[in-house]
Amino acid sequence: MTNPDAQRPSIVVLAGGIGGARFLRGLRHLVRDRAQITVIGNTGDDIWLHGLRVCPDLDTVMYTLGGGISEERGWGREDETFAVKDELTAYGVEPTWFGLGDRDIATHLIRTQLLGAGYALSDVTAALCDRWQPGVRLIPMSDDRVETHVVVDDPDGAVDAHGAPQRRAIHFQEWWVRYRAQLPAHSFVQIGLDDAKPAPGVLEAIDEADVIVLPPSNPVVSIGTILAIPRIRDAIVDAPAPVVGISPIIGGAPVRGMADACLSAIGVPTTAAAVAEHYGPRRARIPAGAPGGGILDAWLVAETDADSVAEVTARGITCAAAPLLMTDDDATATIALAALGLVDFDIAGIAP
Ligand code: GDP
Ligand code: CA
């Protein structure tokens, strides 16, 4: 039997949690089974909690596409209860700030068991997806442990010998969930990065893609972390396929979450144009001999940011404005269609 995927165009999406997952649901709604969607998921947010391996972004994608997500919270399971969390708190066990739900814990139990038995995270993720049938191929960026930490002034006010605030690296989840990104971040450090390899299938998917999409995920701690895995950014720079991104920033602010705190930590203004500039135009789009070479062929901004289209275009990145609020699957499918159209991806066969 011939492989049906050999005939279908391949769309590769780099995804964080909620922004990536909601975009993917709209994209899947648009293409249905007319293209194969491969998702390279961020695992920099992963954390050990109470002996369990938790992969927040992979699970958000899996639950969102599998119909198990809490629509209201945007993470974790619907119809969730928190009895285990309450019991752990009653024992006085830290950390108490992470919302581990009872249903969700089953996922982490299975993952932890399989990892303990020696399976790679990519295999474990595929096994979990057997239940959820997300309709996409979900691959973690790496099977190796990479965890984003945030360098902050000691939250307890510790000072060094000169009386200056002592700096400390805390896990990204502690910064994001416990401190709501309100502690000014000096920098982000991905522990384990240098030795990390892309998970099996990641580089092949990028190389064989017909189009690569950066959904409106956090440019720093979601997409930025995936790009930081050795060889992934280079693979995208050199990929034969066009790369199109959708701005997570609308009117100078993130739509949800605190991406502004992440962008300011790396010195990037919270604007749609600045994020495009940060990703940078691909080599073929910059004048011969000029330094650099980024990853974008095209960038979709919100209608509110239509005045930045000229600026982004001048940098060598094809740009247009469109409504960018992912209010439901139809609206999101329209966003995906506009993004694919920007790079002339053959949408004739897959138009709604
Ligand atoms: P996280 O890992 O759960 O933080 O999720 P992601 O990194 O995938 O996505 C977070 C980003 O999604 C935030 O920076 C938001 O601005 C963006 N986002 C969320 N909803 C929307 C939306 O409706 N439209 C757009 N353009 N961006 C959105
Ligand atoms: Ca995340």
Short mmCIF file of C-alpha atoms and ligand atoms in Angstrom, two decimals:
data_model
loop_
_atom_site.label_atom_id
_atom_site.label_comp_id
_atom_site.label_asym_id
_atom_site.label_seq_id
_atom_site.Cartn_x
_atom_site.Cartn_y
_atom_site.Cartn_z
CA MET A 1 0.00 0.00 0.00
CA THR A 2 1.31 3.45 -0.82
CA ASN A 3 1.74 5.91 1.98
CA PRO A 4 -1.14 8.41 1.73
CA ASP A 5 1.08 11.04 3.35
CA ALA A 6 3.41 10.94 0.36
CA GLN A 7 0.66 12.59 -1.69
CA ARG A 8 -0.52 15.06 0.89
CA PRO A 9 1.23 18.37 1.36
CA SER A 10 3.04 18.68 4.66
CA ILE A 11 2.51 21.63 6.99
CA VAL A 12 4.96 21.96 9.88
CA VAL A 13 3.97 24.11 12.85
CA LEU A 14 6.19 25.11 15.79
CA ALA A 15 3.91 25.37 18.80
CA GLY A 16 3.83 26.46 22.41
CA GLY A 17 0.68 26.02 24.47
CA ILE A 18 -2.57 27.89 24.14
CA GLY A 19 -1.75 30.16 21.18
CA GLY A 20 -0.25 27.28 19.22
CA ALA A 21 -3.03 24.87 20.13
CA ARG A 22 -5.87 27.19 19.19
CA PHE A 23 -4.20 28.02 15.91
CA LEU A 24 -3.74 24.32 15.18
CA ARG A 25 -7.40 23.63 15.80
CA GLY A 26 -8.30 26.27 13.22
CA LEU A 27 -5.66 25.00 10.78
CA ARG A 28 -6.93 21.43 11.11
CA HIS A 29 -10.46 22.73 10.57
CA LEU A 30 -9.25 24.43 7.37
CA VAL A 31 -7.25 21.61 5.82
CA ARG A 32 -9.14 18.65 7.28
CA ASP A 33 -7.37 15.57 5.88
CA ARG A 34 -6.04 17.31 2.80
CA ALA A 35 -2.65 18.01 4.33
CA GLN A 36 -0.52 16.36 6.95
CA ILE A 37 0.17 18.61 9.93
CA THR A 38 3.30 17.99 11.96
CA VAL A 39 3.64 19.89 15.21
CA ILE A 40 7.02 20.49 16.82
CA GLY A 41 6.10 21.19 20.42
CA ASN A 42 7.92 23.24 23.03
CA THR A 43 9.14 21.24 26.01
CA GLY A 44 11.11 24.03 27.68
CA ASP A 45 8.23 24.53 30.13
CA ASP A 46 8.42 20.92 31.31
CA ILE A 47 8.84 20.34 35.00
CA TRP A 48 9.05 17.60 37.63
CA LEU A 49 6.27 18.01 40.19
CA HIS A 50 5.68 15.58 43.04
CA GLY A 51 7.67 12.97 41.16
CA LEU A 52 5.67 13.43 37.96
CA ARG A 53 6.95 14.63 34.61
CA VAL A 54 4.65 17.40 33.41
CA CYS A 55 4.78 18.71 29.82
CA PRO A 56 2.38 21.67 29.82
CA ASP A 57 2.64 22.71 26.18
CA LEU A 58 2.50 19.21 24.69
CA ASP A 59 -0.55 18.50 26.82
CA THR A 60 -2.25 21.76 25.87
CA VAL A 61 -1.87 20.86 22.19
CA MET A 62 -2.97 17.26 22.79
CA TYR A 63 -5.98 18.15 24.93
CA THR A 64 -7.05 21.08 22.73
CA LEU A 65 -6.96 19.04 19.52
CA GLY A 66 -8.31 15.96 21.27
CA GLY A 67 -11.34 17.75 22.70
CA GLY A 68 -10.30 17.39 26.35
CA ILE A 69 -9.10 20.91 27.13
CA SER A 70 -10.76 23.23 29.60
CA GLU A 71 -11.98 25.93 27.21
CA GLU A 72 -12.36 28.34 30.06
CA ARG A 73 -8.83 28.07 31.46
CA GLY A 74 -7.12 27.18 28.18
CA TRP A 75 -4.96 24.58 29.96
CA GLY A 76 -5.69 21.32 31.75
CA ARG A 77 -8.76 19.15 31.46
CA GLU A 78 -12.41 20.04 31.29
CA ASP A 79 -14.59 18.90 34.21
CA GLU A 80 -11.46 18.92 36.31
CA THR A 81 -11.27 18.48 40.07
CA PHE A 82 -8.31 19.26 42.30
CA ALA A 83 -8.65 16.79 45.18
CA VAL A 84 -5.05 15.55 44.93
CA LYS A 85 -3.73 19.11 44.87
CA ASP A 86 -5.78 19.94 47.98
CA GLU A 87 -4.49 16.84 49.74
CA LEU A 88 -0.89 17.70 48.88
CA THR A 89 -1.45 21.21 50.22
CA ALA A 90 -2.92 19.74 53.43
CA TYR A 91 0.35 17.81 53.82
CA GLY A 92 2.20 21.09 53.43
CA VAL A 93 4.07 19.75 50.39
CA GLU A 94 5.57 22.31 48.03
CA PRO A 95 5.03 23.51 45.41
CA THR A 96 1.42 24.49 45.96
CA TRP A 97 1.20 27.04 43.15
CA PHE A 98 0.91 24.63 40.21
CA GLY A 99 -2.61 23.54 39.24
CA LEU A 100 -2.27 19.77 38.92
CA GLY A 101 -5.79 18.49 38.28
CA ASP A 102 -6.95 14.98 39.11
CA ARG A 103 -7.76 13.97 35.54
CA ASP A 104 -4.58 15.60 34.30
CA ILE A 105 -2.52 13.61 36.81
CA ALA A 106 -3.41 10.38 34.99
CA THR A 107 -1.57 11.71 31.93
CA HIS A 108 1.49 12.57 34.01
CA LEU A 109 1.43 9.19 35.77
CA ILE A 110 1.50 7.34 32.47
CA ARG A 111 4.15 9.62 31.01
CA THR A 112 6.36 9.27 34.07
CA GLN A 113 6.00 5.49 34.09
CA LEU A 114 6.87 5.16 30.42
CA LEU A 115 9.84 7.52 30.71
CA GLY A 116 10.98 5.51 33.72
CA ALA A 117 10.75 2.34 31.64
CA GLY A 118 13.15 3.91 29.18
CA TYR A 119 10.88 5.17 26.44
CA ALA A 120 11.77 8.47 24.78
CA LEU A 121 9.47 11.44 25.29
CA SER A 122 8.58 11.39 21.58
CA ASP A 123 7.39 7.77 21.89
CA VAL A 124 5.52 8.55 25.09
CA THR A 125 3.83 11.53 23.42
CA ALA A 126 2.77 9.33 20.50
CA ALA A 127 1.36 6.79 22.97
CA LEU A 128 -0.64 9.46 24.79
CA CYS A 129 -1.90 10.79 21.46
CA ASP A 130 -3.25 7.32 20.65
CA ARG A 131 -6.01 8.12 23.07
CA TRP A 132 -6.58 11.74 22.08
CA GLN A 133 -6.31 11.39 18.30
CA PRO A 134 -5.32 15.03 17.78
CA GLY A 135 -5.32 14.65 13.99
CA VAL A 136 -1.76 15.97 13.79
CA ARG A 137 1.63 14.37 14.34
CA LEU A 138 2.83 15.86 17.62
CA ILE A 139 6.59 15.62 18.21
CA PRO A 140 8.41 17.21 21.14
CA MET A 141 11.23 19.52 20.03
CA SER A 142 13.68 17.20 21.82
CA ASP A 143 13.71 13.97 23.78
CA ASP A 144 16.40 15.48 25.96
CA ARG A 145 15.57 17.40 29.09
CA VAL A 146 15.68 21.14 28.41
CA GLU A 147 14.14 23.46 30.98
CA THR A 148 13.73 27.18 30.75
CA HIS A 149 14.82 29.08 33.85
CA VAL A 150 14.42 32.76 34.50
CA VAL A 151 17.13 34.86 36.14
CA VAL A 152 15.53 37.23 38.66
CA ASP A 153 16.47 39.18 41.75
CA ASP A 154 16.03 36.83 44.70
CA PRO A 155 12.27 36.88 45.45
CA ASP A 156 13.07 36.62 49.17
CA GLY A 157 15.16 39.78 49.00
CA ALA A 158 18.59 38.17 49.54
CA VAL A 159 21.48 40.56 48.86
CA ASP A 160 25.15 39.97 48.06
CA ALA A 161 28.16 41.22 50.03
CA HIS A 162 27.76 44.66 48.43
CA GLY A 163 24.10 44.91 49.31
CA ALA A 164 22.98 44.40 45.72
CA PRO A 165 20.09 42.03 45.07
CA GLN A 166 21.30 38.48 44.63
CA ARG A 167 20.34 36.93 41.35
CA ARG A 168 18.73 33.54 41.22
CA ALA A 169 17.47 31.31 38.41
CA ILE A 170 14.00 29.96 39.03
CA HIS A 171 12.07 27.50 36.88
CA PHE A 172 10.02 29.16 34.17
CA GLN A 173 6.82 27.73 35.65
CA GLU A 174 7.56 29.27 39.02
CA TRP A 175 8.11 32.66 37.39
CA TRP A 176 5.05 32.36 35.16
CA VAL A 177 2.51 30.69 37.42
CA ARG A 178 3.59 31.61 40.93
CA TYR A 179 4.84 35.13 40.26
CA ARG A 180 2.61 35.83 37.23
CA ALA A 181 5.74 37.09 35.39
CA GLN A 182 5.72 40.09 37.70
CA LEU A 183 9.31 39.58 38.88
CA PRO A 184 11.46 41.47 36.36
CA ALA A 185 13.38 38.90 34.29
CA HIS A 186 17.06 39.58 33.64
CA SER A 187 17.37 36.72 31.19
CA PHE A 188 16.13 33.28 30.20
CA VAL A 189 18.42 30.29 30.43
CA GLN A 190 17.59 26.96 28.86
CA ILE A 191 19.23 24.34 31.04
CA GLY A 192 20.34 21.29 29.07
CA LEU A 193 20.25 23.11 25.76
CA ASP A 194 23.84 22.56 24.66
CA ASP A 195 23.55 18.77 24.76
CA ALA A 196 20.01 18.58 23.43
CA LYS A 197 19.28 16.99 20.09
CA PRO A 198 16.14 17.50 18.03
CA ALA A 199 13.73 14.61 18.59
CA PRO A 200 13.60 11.96 15.84
CA GLY A 201 11.61 13.27 12.90
CA VAL A 202 11.98 16.97 13.70
CA LEU A 203 14.71 17.86 11.21
CA GLU A 204 13.23 15.56 8.56
CA ALA A 205 9.82 17.21 8.95
CA ILE A 206 11.35 20.68 8.54
CA ASP A 207 13.39 19.58 5.56
CA GLU A 208 10.46 17.87 3.83
CA ALA A 209 7.81 20.48 4.70
CA ASP A 210 5.80 22.22 2.00
CA VAL A 211 5.21 25.15 4.32
CA ILE A 212 6.41 26.02 7.84
CA VAL A 213 4.15 28.04 10.13
CA LEU A 214 4.97 29.95 13.29
CA PRO A 215 1.57 30.27 14.98
CA PRO A 216 0.89 33.12 17.43
CA SER A 217 2.86 31.39 20.19
CA ASN A 218 5.13 33.19 22.63
CA PRO A 219 8.17 34.26 20.53
CA VAL A 220 10.57 33.97 23.46
CA VAL A 221 9.71 31.04 25.71
CA SER A 222 7.72 28.91 23.22
CA ILE A 223 9.03 29.39 19.69
CA GLY A 224 12.32 30.90 20.88
CA THR A 225 13.05 27.79 22.92
CA ILE A 226 12.30 25.43 20.03
CA LEU A 227 14.57 27.48 17.76
CA ALA A 228 17.32 27.34 20.36
CA ILE A 229 17.65 23.55 20.15
CA PRO A 230 20.88 22.98 18.23
CA ARG A 231 20.22 22.52 14.48
CA ILE A 232 16.52 23.39 14.54
CA ARG A 233 16.95 27.08 13.73
CA ASP A 234 19.53 26.28 11.05
CA ALA A 235 17.21 23.68 9.55
CA ILE A 236 14.50 26.33 9.24
CA VAL A 237 16.90 28.91 7.83
CA ASP A 238 17.88 26.37 5.15
CA ALA A 239 14.49 24.74 4.64
CA PRO A 240 13.27 24.62 1.03
CA ALA A 241 9.75 25.49 2.22
CA PRO A 242 8.51 29.03 2.86
CA VAL A 243 8.05 30.15 6.47
CA VAL A 244 5.10 32.28 7.57
CA GLY A 245 4.34 33.60 11.04
CA ILE A 246 1.27 35.03 12.72
CA SER A 247 1.72 37.79 15.27
CA PRO A 248 0.84 36.98 18.88
CA ILE A 249 1.04 40.71 19.59
CA ILE A 250 -1.97 42.84 18.70
CA GLY A 251 -1.97 46.57 19.24
CA GLY A 252 1.17 46.50 21.36
CA ALA A 253 0.06 43.79 23.78
CA PRO A 254 -0.18 40.01 23.92
CA VAL A 255 -3.71 38.68 23.49
CA ARG A 256 -3.39 36.36 26.48
CA GLY A 257 -0.62 35.82 28.95
CA MET A 258 2.45 37.86 29.64
CA ALA A 259 4.60 37.64 26.53
CA ASP A 260 5.41 41.34 26.98
CA ALA A 261 7.43 40.46 30.10
CA CYS A 262 9.38 37.89 28.07
CA LEU A 263 9.99 40.23 25.13
CA SER A 264 11.22 43.07 27.31
CA ALA A 265 13.66 40.69 29.02
CA ILE A 266 15.34 40.07 25.64
CA GLY A 267 15.12 43.72 24.61
CA VAL A 268 12.41 43.36 21.98
CA PRO A 269 9.57 45.91 22.03
CA THR A 270 6.08 44.44 22.37
CA THR A 271 4.94 45.22 18.83
CA ALA A 272 4.04 43.03 15.89
CA ALA A 273 6.79 44.64 13.79
CA ALA A 274 9.48 44.18 16.43
CA VAL A 275 8.68 40.48 16.76
CA ALA A 276 8.95 40.09 12.97
CA GLU A 277 12.28 41.89 13.08
CA HIS A 278 13.41 39.65 15.92
CA TYR A 279 12.68 36.52 13.85
CA GLY A 280 14.28 38.26 10.89
CA PRO A 281 13.93 37.90 7.11
CA ARG A 282 15.32 34.77 5.46
CA ARG A 283 18.67 34.99 3.77
CA ALA A 284 17.32 35.08 0.23
CA ARG A 285 15.35 38.17 1.19
CA ILE A 286 18.23 40.30 2.41
CA PRO A 287 20.64 42.06 0.07
CA ALA A 288 23.58 39.95 -1.08
CA GLY A 289 26.53 40.26 1.27
CA ALA A 290 24.47 41.68 4.11
CA PRO A 291 24.93 39.85 7.42
CA GLY A 292 22.38 37.71 9.11
CA GLY A 293 19.59 35.60 7.88
CA GLY A 294 16.45 34.94 9.82
CA ILE A 295 13.54 32.60 9.48
CA LEU A 296 10.61 34.57 8.06
CA ASP A 297 9.35 34.85 4.51
CA ALA A 298 6.05 36.33 5.59
CA TRP A 299 4.34 37.76 8.64
CA LEU A 300 0.67 38.32 9.30
CA VAL A 301 -0.27 41.21 11.62
CA ALA A 302 -3.61 42.25 13.05
CA GLU A 303 -5.73 44.88 11.31
CA THR A 304 -5.04 47.19 14.25
CA ASP A 305 -1.36 47.00 13.29
CA ALA A 306 -1.91 47.64 9.57
CA ASP A 307 0.37 50.68 9.81
CA SER A 308 3.33 48.38 10.51
CA VAL A 309 2.92 46.45 7.22
CA ALA A 310 5.15 48.89 5.33
CA GLU A 311 7.86 48.69 7.98
CA VAL A 312 7.91 44.88 7.98
CA THR A 313 7.81 44.77 4.17
CA ALA A 314 10.78 47.14 4.02
CA ARG A 315 12.76 44.59 6.06
CA GLY A 316 12.25 42.03 3.30
CA ILE A 317 9.36 40.16 4.91
CA THR A 318 6.09 39.84 2.99
CA CYS A 319 3.44 41.29 5.27
CA ALA A 320 -0.31 41.82 5.40
CA ALA A 321 -2.93 42.70 7.97
CA ALA A 322 -5.97 40.59 8.84
CA PRO A 323 -8.26 39.99 11.82
CA LEU A 324 -6.13 37.89 14.17
CA LEU A 325 -8.40 37.03 17.07
CA MET A 326 -8.83 33.26 17.33
CA THR A 327 -12.38 33.50 18.63
CA ASP A 328 -13.51 30.16 17.19
CA ASP A 329 -12.39 27.53 14.68
CA ASP A 330 -13.92 29.34 11.70
CA ALA A 331 -12.22 32.63 12.56
CA THR A 332 -8.95 30.80 13.17
CA ALA A 333 -9.25 28.85 9.90
CA THR A 334 -9.59 32.19 8.13
CA ILE A 335 -6.39 33.37 9.83
CA ALA A 336 -4.60 30.20 8.74
CA LEU A 337 -5.85 30.63 5.18
CA ALA A 338 -4.58 34.22 5.08
CA ALA A 339 -1.19 33.13 6.45
CA LEU A 340 -0.79 30.29 3.93
CA GLY A 341 -1.88 32.63 1.14
CA LEU A 342 0.94 35.04 2.03
CA VAL A 343 3.52 32.45 0.96
CA ASP A 344 1.46 31.25 -2.01
CA PHE A 345 1.06 27.85 -0.44
CA ASP A 346 -1.13 25.90 -2.83
CA ILE A 347 -4.42 26.38 -1.10
CA ALA A 348 -6.59 25.78 -4.13
CA GLY A 349 -7.07 22.20 -3.10
CA ILE A 350 -7.65 22.99 0.53
CA ALA A 351 -9.65 26.20 0.47
CA PRO A 352 -12.74 25.96 2.71
P1 GDP B 1 1.48 29.21 26.18
O1 GDP B 1 2.62 28.24 26.07
O2 GDP B 1 0.25 28.58 26.79
O3 GDP B 1 1.86 30.52 26.77
O4 GDP B 1 1.00 29.48 24.69
P2 GDP B 1 1.72 29.92 23.37
O5 GDP B 1 3.14 30.25 23.57
O6 GDP B 1 1.39 28.92 22.31
O7 GDP B 1 0.89 31.20 23.00
C1 GDP B 1 0.86 32.33 23.81
C2 GDP B 1 0.61 33.52 22.93
O8 GDP B 1 -0.62 33.32 22.22
C3 GDP B 1 0.45 34.80 23.69
O9 GDP B 1 1.59 35.60 23.46
C4 GDP B 1 -0.81 35.43 23.09
O10 GDP B 1 -0.62 36.78 22.73
C5 GDP B 1 -1.09 34.60 21.88
N1 GDP B 1 -2.51 34.49 21.59
C6 GDP B 1 -3.45 33.93 22.39
N2 GDP B 1 -4.67 34.07 21.82
C7 GDP B 1 -4.49 34.73 20.64
C8 GDP B 1 -5.36 35.18 19.60
O11 GDP B 1 -6.58 34.99 19.63
N3 GDP B 1 -4.78 35.83 18.55
C9 GDP B 1 -3.44 36.05 18.47
N4 GDP B 1 -2.95 36.69 17.41
N5 GDP B 1 -2.59 35.65 19.44
C10 GDP B 1 -3.11 35.00 20.50
CA CA B 2 4.08 27.32 27.44
#
